[in-house]
Coordinates of C-alpha atoms in Angstrom, one line a residue:
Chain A
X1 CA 0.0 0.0 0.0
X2 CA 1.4 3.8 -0.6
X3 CA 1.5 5.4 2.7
X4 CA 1.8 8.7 0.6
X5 CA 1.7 9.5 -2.9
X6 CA 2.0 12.6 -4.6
X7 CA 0.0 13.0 -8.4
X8 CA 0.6 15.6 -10.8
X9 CA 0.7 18.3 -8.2
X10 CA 1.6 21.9 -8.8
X11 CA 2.3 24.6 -6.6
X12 CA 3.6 27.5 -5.9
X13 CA 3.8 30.3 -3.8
X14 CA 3.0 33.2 -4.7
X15 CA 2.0 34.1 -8.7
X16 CA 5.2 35.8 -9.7
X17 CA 7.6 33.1 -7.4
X18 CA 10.3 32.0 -8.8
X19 CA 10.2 28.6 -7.4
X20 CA 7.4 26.2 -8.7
X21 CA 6.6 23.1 -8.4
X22 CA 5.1 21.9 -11.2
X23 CA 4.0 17.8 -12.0
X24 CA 5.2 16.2 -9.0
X25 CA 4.8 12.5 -9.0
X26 CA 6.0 10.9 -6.0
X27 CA 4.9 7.8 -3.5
X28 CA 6.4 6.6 -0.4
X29 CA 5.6 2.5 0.0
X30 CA 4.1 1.8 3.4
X31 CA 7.2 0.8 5.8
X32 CA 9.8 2.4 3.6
X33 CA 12.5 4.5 4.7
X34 CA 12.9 7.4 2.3
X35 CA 15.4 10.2 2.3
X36 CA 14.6 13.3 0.1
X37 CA 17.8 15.2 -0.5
X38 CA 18.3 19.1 -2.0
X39 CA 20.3 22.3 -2.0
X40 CA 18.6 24.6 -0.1
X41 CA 15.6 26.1 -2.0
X42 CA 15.3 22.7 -3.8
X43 CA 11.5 22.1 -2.6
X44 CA 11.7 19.7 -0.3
X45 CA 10.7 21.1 3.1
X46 CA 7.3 22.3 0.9
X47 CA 7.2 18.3 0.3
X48 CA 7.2 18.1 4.0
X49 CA 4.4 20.8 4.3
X50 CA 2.5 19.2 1.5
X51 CA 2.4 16.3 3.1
X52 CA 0.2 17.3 6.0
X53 CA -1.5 20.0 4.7
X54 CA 0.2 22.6 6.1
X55 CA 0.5 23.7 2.5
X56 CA -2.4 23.1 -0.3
X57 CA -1.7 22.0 -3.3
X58 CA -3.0 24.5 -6.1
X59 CA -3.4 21.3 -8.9
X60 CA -3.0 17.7 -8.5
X61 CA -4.1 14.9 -5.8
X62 CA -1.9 14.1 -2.7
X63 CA -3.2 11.2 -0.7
X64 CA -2.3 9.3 2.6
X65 CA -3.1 5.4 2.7
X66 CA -5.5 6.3 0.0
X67 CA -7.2 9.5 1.5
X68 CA -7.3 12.1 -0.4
X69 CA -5.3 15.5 2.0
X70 CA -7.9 18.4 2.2
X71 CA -11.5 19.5 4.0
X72 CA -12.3 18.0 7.2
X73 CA -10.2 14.5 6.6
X74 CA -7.3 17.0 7.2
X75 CA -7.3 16.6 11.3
X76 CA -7.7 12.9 10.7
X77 CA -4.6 12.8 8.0
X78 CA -2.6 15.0 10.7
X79 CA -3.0 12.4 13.3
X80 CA -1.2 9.6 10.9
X81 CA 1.6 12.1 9.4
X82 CA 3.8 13.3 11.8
X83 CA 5.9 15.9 11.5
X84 CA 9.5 17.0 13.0
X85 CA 11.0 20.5 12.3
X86 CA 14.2 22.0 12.1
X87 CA 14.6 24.1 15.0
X88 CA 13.7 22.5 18.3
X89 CA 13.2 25.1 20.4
X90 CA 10.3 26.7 18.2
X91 CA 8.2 23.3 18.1
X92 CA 8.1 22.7 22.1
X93 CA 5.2 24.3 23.2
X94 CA 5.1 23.5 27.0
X95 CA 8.0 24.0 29.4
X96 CA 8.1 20.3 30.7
X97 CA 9.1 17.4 29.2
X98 CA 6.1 15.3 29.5
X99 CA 4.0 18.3 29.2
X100 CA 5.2 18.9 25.9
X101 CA 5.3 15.0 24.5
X102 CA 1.1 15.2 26.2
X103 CA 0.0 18.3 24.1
X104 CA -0.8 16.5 20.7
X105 CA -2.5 13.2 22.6
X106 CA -4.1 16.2 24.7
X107 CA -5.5 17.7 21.4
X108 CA -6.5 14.5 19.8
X109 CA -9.0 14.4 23.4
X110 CA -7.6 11.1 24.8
X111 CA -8.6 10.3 27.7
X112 CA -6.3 10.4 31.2
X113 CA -5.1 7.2 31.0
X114 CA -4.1 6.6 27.4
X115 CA -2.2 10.0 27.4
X116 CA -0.6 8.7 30.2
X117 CA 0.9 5.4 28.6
X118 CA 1.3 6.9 25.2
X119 CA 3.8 9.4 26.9
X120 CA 5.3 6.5 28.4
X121 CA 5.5 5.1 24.9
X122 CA 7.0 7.5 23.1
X123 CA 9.7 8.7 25.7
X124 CA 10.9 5.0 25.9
X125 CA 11.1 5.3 22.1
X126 CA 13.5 8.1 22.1
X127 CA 15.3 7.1 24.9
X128 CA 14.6 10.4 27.1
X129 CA 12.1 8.0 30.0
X130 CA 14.3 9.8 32.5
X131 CA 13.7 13.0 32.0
X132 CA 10.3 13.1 32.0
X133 CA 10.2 15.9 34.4
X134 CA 12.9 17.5 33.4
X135 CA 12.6 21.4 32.0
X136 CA 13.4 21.7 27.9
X137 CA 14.8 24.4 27.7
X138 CA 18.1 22.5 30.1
X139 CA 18.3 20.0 27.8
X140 CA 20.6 19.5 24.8
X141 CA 19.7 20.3 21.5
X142 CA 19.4 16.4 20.2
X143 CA 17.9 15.5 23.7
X144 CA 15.7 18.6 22.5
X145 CA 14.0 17.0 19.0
X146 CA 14.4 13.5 20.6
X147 CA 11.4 15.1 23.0
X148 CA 10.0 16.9 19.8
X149 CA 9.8 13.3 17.7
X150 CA 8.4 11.8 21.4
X151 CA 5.8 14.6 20.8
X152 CA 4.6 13.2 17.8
X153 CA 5.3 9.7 18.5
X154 CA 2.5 10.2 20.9
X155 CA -0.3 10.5 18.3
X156 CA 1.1 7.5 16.6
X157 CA 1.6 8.5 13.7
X158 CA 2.6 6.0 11.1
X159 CA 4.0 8.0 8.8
X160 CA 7.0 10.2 10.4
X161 CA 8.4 13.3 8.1
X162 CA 11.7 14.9 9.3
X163 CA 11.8 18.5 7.8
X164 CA 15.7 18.6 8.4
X165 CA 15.6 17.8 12.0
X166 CA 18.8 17.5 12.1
X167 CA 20.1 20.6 10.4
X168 CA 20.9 22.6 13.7
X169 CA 22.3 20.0 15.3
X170 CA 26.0 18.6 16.3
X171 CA 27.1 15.9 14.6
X172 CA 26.3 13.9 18.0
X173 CA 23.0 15.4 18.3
X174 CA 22.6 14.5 14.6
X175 CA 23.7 10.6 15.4
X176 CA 20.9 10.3 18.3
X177 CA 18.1 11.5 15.5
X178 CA 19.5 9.3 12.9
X179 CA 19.5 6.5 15.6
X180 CA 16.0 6.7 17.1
X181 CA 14.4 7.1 13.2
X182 CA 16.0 4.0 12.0
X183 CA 15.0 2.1 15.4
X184 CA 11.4 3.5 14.6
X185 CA 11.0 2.2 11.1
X186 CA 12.5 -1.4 12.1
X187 CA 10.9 -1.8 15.1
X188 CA 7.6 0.2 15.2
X189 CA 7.1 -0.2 11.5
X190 CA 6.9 3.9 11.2
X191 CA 7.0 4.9 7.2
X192 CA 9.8 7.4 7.6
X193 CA 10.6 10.5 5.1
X194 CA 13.6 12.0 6.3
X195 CA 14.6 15.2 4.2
X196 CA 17.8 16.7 4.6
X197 CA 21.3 17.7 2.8
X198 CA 23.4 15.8 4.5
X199 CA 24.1 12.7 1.9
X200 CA 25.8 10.5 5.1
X201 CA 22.1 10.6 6.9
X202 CA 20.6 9.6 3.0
X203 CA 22.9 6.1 3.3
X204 CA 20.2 4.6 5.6
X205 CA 17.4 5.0 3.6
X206 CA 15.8 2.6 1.0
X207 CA 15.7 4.5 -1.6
X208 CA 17.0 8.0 -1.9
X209 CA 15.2 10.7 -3.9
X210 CA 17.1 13.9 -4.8
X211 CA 15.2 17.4 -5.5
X212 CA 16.1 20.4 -7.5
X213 CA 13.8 23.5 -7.9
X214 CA 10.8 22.1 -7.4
X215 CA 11.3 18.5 -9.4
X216 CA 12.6 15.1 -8.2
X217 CA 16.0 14.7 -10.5
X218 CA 17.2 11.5 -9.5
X219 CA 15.5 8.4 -7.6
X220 CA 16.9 5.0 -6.4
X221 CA 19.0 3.3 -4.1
X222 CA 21.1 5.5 -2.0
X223 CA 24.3 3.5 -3.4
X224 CA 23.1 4.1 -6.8
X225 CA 22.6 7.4 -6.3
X226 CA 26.2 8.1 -5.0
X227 CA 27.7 6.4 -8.0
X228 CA 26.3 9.2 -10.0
X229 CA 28.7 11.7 -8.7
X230 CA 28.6 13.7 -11.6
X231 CA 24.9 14.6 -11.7
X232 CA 25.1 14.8 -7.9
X233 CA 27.6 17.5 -8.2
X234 CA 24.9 19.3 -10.7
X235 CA 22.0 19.7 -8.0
X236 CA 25.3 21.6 -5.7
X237 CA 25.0 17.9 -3.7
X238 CA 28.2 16.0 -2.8
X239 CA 29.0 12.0 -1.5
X240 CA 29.2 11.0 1.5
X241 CA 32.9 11.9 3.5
X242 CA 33.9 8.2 2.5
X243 CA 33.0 8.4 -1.0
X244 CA 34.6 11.6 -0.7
X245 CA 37.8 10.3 0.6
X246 CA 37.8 7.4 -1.6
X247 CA 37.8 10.1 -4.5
X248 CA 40.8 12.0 -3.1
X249 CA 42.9 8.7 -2.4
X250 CA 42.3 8.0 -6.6
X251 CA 42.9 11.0 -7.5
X252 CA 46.0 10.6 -5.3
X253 CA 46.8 7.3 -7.6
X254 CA 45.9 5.0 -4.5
X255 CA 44.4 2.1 -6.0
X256 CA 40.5 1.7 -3.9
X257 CA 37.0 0.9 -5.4
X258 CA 34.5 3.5 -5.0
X259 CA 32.8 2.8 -1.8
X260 CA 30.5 4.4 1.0
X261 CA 31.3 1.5 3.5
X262 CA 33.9 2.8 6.5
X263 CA 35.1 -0.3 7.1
X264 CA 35.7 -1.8 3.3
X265 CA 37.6 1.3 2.8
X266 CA 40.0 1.0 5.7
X267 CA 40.1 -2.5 4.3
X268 CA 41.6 -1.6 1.2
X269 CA 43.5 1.1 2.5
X270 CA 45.4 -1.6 4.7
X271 CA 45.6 -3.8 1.8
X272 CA 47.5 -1.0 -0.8
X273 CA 49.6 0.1 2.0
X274 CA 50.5 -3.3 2.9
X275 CA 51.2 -4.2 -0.8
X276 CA 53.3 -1.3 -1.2
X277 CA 55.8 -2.1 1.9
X278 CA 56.2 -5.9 0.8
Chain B
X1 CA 8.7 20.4 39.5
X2 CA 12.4 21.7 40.6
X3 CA 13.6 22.8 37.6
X4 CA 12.4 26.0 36.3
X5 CA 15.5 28.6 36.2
X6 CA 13.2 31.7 36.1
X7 CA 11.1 33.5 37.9
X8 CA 11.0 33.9 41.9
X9 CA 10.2 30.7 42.7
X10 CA 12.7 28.7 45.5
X11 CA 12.9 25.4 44.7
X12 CA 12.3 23.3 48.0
X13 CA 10.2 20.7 49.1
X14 CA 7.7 21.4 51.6
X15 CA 4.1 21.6 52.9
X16 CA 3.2 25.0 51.0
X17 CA 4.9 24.0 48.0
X18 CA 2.8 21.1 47.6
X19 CA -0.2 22.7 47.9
X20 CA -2.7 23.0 45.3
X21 CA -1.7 26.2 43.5
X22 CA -6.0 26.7 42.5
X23 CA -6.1 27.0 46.6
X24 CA -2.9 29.2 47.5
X25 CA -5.0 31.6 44.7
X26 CA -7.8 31.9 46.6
X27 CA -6.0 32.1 49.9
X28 CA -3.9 35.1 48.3
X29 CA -7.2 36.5 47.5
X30 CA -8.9 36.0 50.6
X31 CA -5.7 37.4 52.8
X32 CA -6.0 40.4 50.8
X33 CA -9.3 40.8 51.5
X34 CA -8.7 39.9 55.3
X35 CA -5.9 42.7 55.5
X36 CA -8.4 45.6 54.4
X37 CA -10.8 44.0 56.0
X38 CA -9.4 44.1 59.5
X39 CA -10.0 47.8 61.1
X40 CA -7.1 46.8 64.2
X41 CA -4.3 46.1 65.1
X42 CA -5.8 42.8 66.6
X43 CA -7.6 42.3 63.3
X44 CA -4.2 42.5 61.6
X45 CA -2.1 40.4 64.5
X46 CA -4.4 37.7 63.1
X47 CA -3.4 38.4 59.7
X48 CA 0.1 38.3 60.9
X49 CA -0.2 35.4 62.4
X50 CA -1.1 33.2 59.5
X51 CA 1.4 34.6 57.2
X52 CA 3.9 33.7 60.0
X53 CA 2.3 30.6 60.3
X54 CA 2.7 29.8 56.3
X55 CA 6.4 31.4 56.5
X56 CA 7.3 28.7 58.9
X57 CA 5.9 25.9 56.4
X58 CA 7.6 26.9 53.3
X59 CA 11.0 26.9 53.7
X60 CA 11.7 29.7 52.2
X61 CA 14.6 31.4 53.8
X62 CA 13.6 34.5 55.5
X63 CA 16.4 36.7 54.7
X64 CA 14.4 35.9 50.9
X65 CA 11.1 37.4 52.0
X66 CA 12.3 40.4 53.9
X67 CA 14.4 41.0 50.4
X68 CA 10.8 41.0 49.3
X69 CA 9.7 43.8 51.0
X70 CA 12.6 46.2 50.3
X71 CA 11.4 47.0 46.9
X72 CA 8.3 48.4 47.9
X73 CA 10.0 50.2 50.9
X74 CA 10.2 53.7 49.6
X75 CA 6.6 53.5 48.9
X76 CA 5.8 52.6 52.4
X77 CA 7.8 55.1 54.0
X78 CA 6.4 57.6 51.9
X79 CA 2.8 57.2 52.1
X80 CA 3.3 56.5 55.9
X81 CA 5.1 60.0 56.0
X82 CA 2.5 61.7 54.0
X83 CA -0.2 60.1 56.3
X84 CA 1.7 61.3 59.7
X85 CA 1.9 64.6 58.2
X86 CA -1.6 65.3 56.9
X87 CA -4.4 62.8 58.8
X88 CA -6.7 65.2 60.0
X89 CA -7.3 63.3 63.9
X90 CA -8.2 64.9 67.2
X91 CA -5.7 64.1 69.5
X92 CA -3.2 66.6 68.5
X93 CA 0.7 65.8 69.1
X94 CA 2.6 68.4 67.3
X95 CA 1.5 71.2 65.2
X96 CA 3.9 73.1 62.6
X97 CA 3.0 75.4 59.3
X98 CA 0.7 73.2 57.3
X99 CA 1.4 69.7 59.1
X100 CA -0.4 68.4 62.0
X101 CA 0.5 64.8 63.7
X102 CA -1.9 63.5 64.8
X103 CA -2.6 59.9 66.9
X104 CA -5.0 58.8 64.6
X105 CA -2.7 59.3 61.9
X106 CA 0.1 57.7 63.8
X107 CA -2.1 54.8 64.1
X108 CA -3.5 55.1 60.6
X109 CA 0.0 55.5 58.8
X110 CA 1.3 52.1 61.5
X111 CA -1.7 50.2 60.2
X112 CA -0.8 51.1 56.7
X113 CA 2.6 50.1 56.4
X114 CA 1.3 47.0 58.3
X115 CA -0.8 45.8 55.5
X116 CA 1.6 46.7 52.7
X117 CA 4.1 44.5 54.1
X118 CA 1.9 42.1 54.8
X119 CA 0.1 42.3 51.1
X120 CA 3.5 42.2 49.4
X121 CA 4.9 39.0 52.0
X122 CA 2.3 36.7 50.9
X123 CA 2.0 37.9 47.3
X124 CA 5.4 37.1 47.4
X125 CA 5.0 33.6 49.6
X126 CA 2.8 32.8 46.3
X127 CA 5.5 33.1 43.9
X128 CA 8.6 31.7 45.7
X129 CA 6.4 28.3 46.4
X130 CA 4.3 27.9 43.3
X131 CA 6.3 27.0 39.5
X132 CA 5.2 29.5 36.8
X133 CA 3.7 26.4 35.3
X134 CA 1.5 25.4 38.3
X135 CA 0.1 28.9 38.4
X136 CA -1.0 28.8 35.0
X137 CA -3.1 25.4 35.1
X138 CA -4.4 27.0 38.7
X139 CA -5.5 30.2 37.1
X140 CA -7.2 28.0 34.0
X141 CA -8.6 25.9 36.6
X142 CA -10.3 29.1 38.6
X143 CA -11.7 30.5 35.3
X144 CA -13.3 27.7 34.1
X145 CA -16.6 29.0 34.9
X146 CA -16.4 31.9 32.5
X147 CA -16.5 29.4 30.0
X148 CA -20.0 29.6 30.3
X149 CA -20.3 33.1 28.8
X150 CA -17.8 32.0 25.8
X151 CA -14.5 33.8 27.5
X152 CA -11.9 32.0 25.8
X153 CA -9.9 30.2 29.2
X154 CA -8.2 27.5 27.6
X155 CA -6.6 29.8 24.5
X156 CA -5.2 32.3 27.8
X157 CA -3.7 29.5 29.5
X158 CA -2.3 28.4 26.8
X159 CA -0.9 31.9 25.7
X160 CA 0.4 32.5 29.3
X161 CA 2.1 29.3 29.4
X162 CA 3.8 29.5 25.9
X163 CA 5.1 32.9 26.6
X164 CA 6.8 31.6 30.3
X165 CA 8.3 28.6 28.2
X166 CA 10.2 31.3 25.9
X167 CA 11.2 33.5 28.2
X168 CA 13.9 31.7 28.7
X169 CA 14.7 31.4 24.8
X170 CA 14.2 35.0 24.2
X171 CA 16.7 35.8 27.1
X172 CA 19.6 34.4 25.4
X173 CA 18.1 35.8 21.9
X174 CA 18.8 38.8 23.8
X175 CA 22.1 38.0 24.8
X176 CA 23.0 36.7 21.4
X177 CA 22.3 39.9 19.7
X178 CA 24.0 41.9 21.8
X179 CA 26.9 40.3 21.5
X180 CA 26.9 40.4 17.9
X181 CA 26.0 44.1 17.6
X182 CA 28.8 44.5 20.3
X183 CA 30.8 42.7 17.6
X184 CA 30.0 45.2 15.2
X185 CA 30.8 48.0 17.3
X186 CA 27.1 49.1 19.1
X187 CA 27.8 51.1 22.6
X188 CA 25.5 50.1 24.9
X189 CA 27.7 51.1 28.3
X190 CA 28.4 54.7 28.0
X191 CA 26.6 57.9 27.2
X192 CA 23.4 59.5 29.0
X193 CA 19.8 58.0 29.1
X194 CA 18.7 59.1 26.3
X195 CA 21.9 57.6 24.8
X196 CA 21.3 54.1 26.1
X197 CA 17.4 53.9 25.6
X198 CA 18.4 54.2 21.9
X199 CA 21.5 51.6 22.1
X200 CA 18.1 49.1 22.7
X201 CA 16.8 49.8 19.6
X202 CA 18.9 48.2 17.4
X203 CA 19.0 44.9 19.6
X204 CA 14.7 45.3 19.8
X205 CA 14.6 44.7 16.0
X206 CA 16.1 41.8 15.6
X207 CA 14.5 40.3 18.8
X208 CA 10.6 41.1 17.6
X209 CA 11.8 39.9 13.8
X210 CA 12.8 36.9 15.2
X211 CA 9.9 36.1 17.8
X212 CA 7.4 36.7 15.1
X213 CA 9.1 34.3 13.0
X214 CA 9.5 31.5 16.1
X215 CA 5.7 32.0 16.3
X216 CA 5.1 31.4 12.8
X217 CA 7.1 28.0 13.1
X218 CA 5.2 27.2 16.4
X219 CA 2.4 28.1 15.2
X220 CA 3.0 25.1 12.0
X221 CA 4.3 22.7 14.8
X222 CA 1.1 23.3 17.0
X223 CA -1.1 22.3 13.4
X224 CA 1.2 19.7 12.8
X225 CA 0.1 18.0 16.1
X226 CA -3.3 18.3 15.5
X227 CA -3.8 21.6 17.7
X228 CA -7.9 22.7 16.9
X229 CA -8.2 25.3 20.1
X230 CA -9.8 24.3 23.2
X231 CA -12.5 22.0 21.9
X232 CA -12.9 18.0 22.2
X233 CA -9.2 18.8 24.4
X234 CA -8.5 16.8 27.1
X235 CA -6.3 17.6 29.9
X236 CA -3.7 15.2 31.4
X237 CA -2.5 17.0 34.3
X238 CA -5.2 17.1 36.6
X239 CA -5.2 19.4 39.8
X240 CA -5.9 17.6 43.0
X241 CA -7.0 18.3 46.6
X242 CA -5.3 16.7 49.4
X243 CA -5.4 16.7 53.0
X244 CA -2.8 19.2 53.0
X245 CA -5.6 21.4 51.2
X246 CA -8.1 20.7 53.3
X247 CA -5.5 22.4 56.3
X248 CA -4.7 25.3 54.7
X249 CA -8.7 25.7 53.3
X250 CA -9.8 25.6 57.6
X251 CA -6.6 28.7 57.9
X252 CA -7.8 30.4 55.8
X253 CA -11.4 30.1 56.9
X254 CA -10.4 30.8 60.8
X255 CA -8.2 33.5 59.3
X256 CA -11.4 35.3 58.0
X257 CA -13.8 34.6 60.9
X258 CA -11.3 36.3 62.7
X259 CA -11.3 39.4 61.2
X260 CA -15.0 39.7 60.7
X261 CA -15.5 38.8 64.2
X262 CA -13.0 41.5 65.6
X263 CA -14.6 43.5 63.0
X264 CA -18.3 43.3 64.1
X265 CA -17.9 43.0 67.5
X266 CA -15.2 45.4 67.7
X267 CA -13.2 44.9 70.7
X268 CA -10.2 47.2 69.8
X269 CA -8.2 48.3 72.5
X270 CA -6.0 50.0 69.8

């Protein structure tokens, strides 16, 4: 079944915008991991926005599990997309933890109880159980999102979208998203769409799409993708820092295949090296 | 509940802290009530007395409340002077160009200061024993009924509670762009008042341009989680009367039969 899927849609802005989008066509398979990639300006936090109605299409159909977005199904689509955004602090709306991960089971009208263990639920999902009580604006900026993707985990959602929730974040920060996402779509079976430009955080996916003004321009397997490095470069996009490296050791004249795997490049590394001393 | 950085509140465990912040609203409410209520010095020993009472329960350092009272000292001396100078009484003291004192002013201006101090010391208890966040869902809870005629209770707690959670945000905003219009050379030590009021200018821009646009994105977040206003809500944090309550409910009761009492009846040796 397509958890989301995206026909023929246009949309734009404003009348005079620059950016458009114009005959979109794009599906997300229920369960699938999917990472949209893009320059900034590409179109793919309006994909995000699309998604959930936040925006509205101005042509074309956008459905979730076969609803069509729009009208009054919107609260009901709402409660099966969720949605992380970039910046935590601006998506926390109460100044306790468990306060915060409540509000959107709060909305929803759940009673007591359920509220209760849904907040047990989702804080156990992102790791954060003990600091239920704690205040947000102490924490760090991954513990931060990991409360604001608790905070939709408790509407269970089943699709997740991650408007580049990981953009203002350290690189540990980023790791502790990246972690609790994939552990979501393996073990809670979450359909995950995780948009962002960092092409290391695209490897996990199942299939990779990559965006540029307003169109998809490339679609397949993250390692496909990569291979194209090329047409990556086009869409201002690079590899990931091991393709990258493995590009700088050839260029060097080190003789490696073109990988994205650490530890089959160390591999081979050790082998040249090793050949070249004997 | 011990971790909110801002605000007044002192962050101990004890038997006022823990009571229900709806009831310490009322009590507030009531006190004040009780202290212009009470027409002598007995009536206001009873006041005394309870506020002593609930000092001795919270845990609040002392040294902190008297602090409490030192902002609003000019204004008690003042008045109180002004009183002393001008209460028109019979029992003359002293009489000089325009001033008369007076005993009844004496007593008046004593009674005075009495029931400022007294107003601001449990105002204050309220805050140093109750989280930002507790007053809040107690206020929401005590204007419930005005649901009735369609005043929009849930939308204000709401408001009041999103703006205490970015206070702390917008603080270091405000930091932040200091610093970086320090960076660029922006004064904000020297020069006269007028001076500095303008120094805030350029660090007020940037602080509204960038609140309106955290709204904006809170704004999304609160659609994106299904946020419809105060309809078909429910409420998981429930406010609940205890035992401990009950006590303080009975205080504040005896509190007021007090003063009435004294009031009516009027023994008043003072």
């Amino acid at each position: 079944m397509q958890a989301l899927e995206f026909k023929d849609v246009f949309f734009c802005y404003s009348e005079d915008a620059a950016f458009k989008i114009e005959h979109l066509n794009f599906s997300v398979e229920e369960g699938e991991f999917v990472a949209v990639l893009g320059h900034n300006g590409s179109g793919k936090s309006t994909l995000a926005r699309l998604s959930n109605g936040l925006l509205e299409a101005d042509a074309g159909e956008i459905s979730v599990f076969g609803t069509l977005l729009g009208g009054k199904k919107l609260y009901e689509i709402r409660k099966q997309v969720g949605v992380v955004f970039q910046n935590p602090d601006n998506q926390t709306v109460a100044s306790m933890v468990e306060d915060d991960v409540a509000f959107g089971a709060e909305n929803v009208g759940l009673p007591r109880k359920e509220i209760g263990e849904r907040i047990d639920f989702a804080l156990k999902a992102v790791g954060m159980e003990e600091y239920r009580n704690a205040t947000v604006s102490r924490l760090s900026g991954g513990q931060k999102q990991r409360v604001a993707i608790a905070g939709v985990l408790a509407l269970k959602p089943k699709i997740m979208i991650l408007d580049e929730s990981t953009a203002m974040l350290d690189p540990r920060g980023r790791k502790e998203i990246i972690d609790v996402v994939q552990r979501l779509n393996r073990e809670e079976k979450i359909t995950v769409l995780l948009i962002t430009h960092f092409p290391e955080e695209a490897l996990l996916a199942d299939r990779a799409v990559v965006m540029s003004q307003g169109k998809i321009v490339m679609e397949g397997k993250p390692s496909e993708i990569f291979e194209r490095h090329e047409e990556l470069l086009t869409y201002q996009l690079d590899l990931p820092r091991i393709g990258k490296i493995c590009k700088k050791l050839q260029a060097g004249g080190m003789n490696v295949s073109d990988t994205l795997d650490e530890e089959r490049l160390t591999e081979e590394i050790a082998q040249c090296v090793l050949r070249q001393s004997i | 509940m011990k971790d909110v950085a801002f605000g007044q509140y002192y962050p101990v465990e004890s038997f006022v802290h823990r009571l229900d912040p709806r009831l310490k609203l009322v009590f507030l409410i009531a006190y004040i009530v009780a202290i212009f209520l009470a027409d002598s010095f007995c009536g206001l020993a009873v006041c005394a007395g309870a506020l002593i009472l609930i000092i001795a329960f919270a845990r609040v350092p002392l040294r902190k409340i008297l602090r409490s009272v030192r902002g609003i000292l000019f204004l008690v001396v003042f008045t109180a002077v002004l009183n002393v100078l001008f209460y028109t009484g019979d029992t003359v003291w002293a009489d000089w160009w325009i001033f008369t004192i007076t005993k009844e002013g004496v007593i008046f201006s004593a009674r005075l200061i009495l029931r400022l101090i007294l107003l601001v010391m449990c105002s204050c208890m309220l805050t140093y024993t109750t989280t930002p966040v507790a007053l809040t869902d107690g206020i929401e809870s005590l204007l419930t009924p005005l649901k009735w005629i369609r005043f929009p209770v849930h939308e204000l707690a709401l408001i009041m509670s999103i703006a205490l959670r970015f206070i702390p945000i917008l603080m270091d905003e405000t930091e932040r762009i200091k610093n970086a219009q320090k960076a660029r050379g922006a004064d904000f030590e020297s020069g006269g008042l007028v001076k500095k009021v303008r120094a805030i200018i350029p660090i007020l821009i940037p602080l509204l341009l960038s609140a309106f646009r955290r709204a904006d994105e809170l704004g999304d977040a609160m659609d994106a989680r299904c946020y419809t206003g105060g309809k078909h809500r429910t409420k998981y944090k429930k406010l609940r009367f205890s035992w401990r309550d009950l006590i303080a409910f009975f205080l504040i009761a005896a509190v007021m039969t007090g003063v009435v009492l004294l009031r009516v009846y009027g023994w008043a040796p003072l």
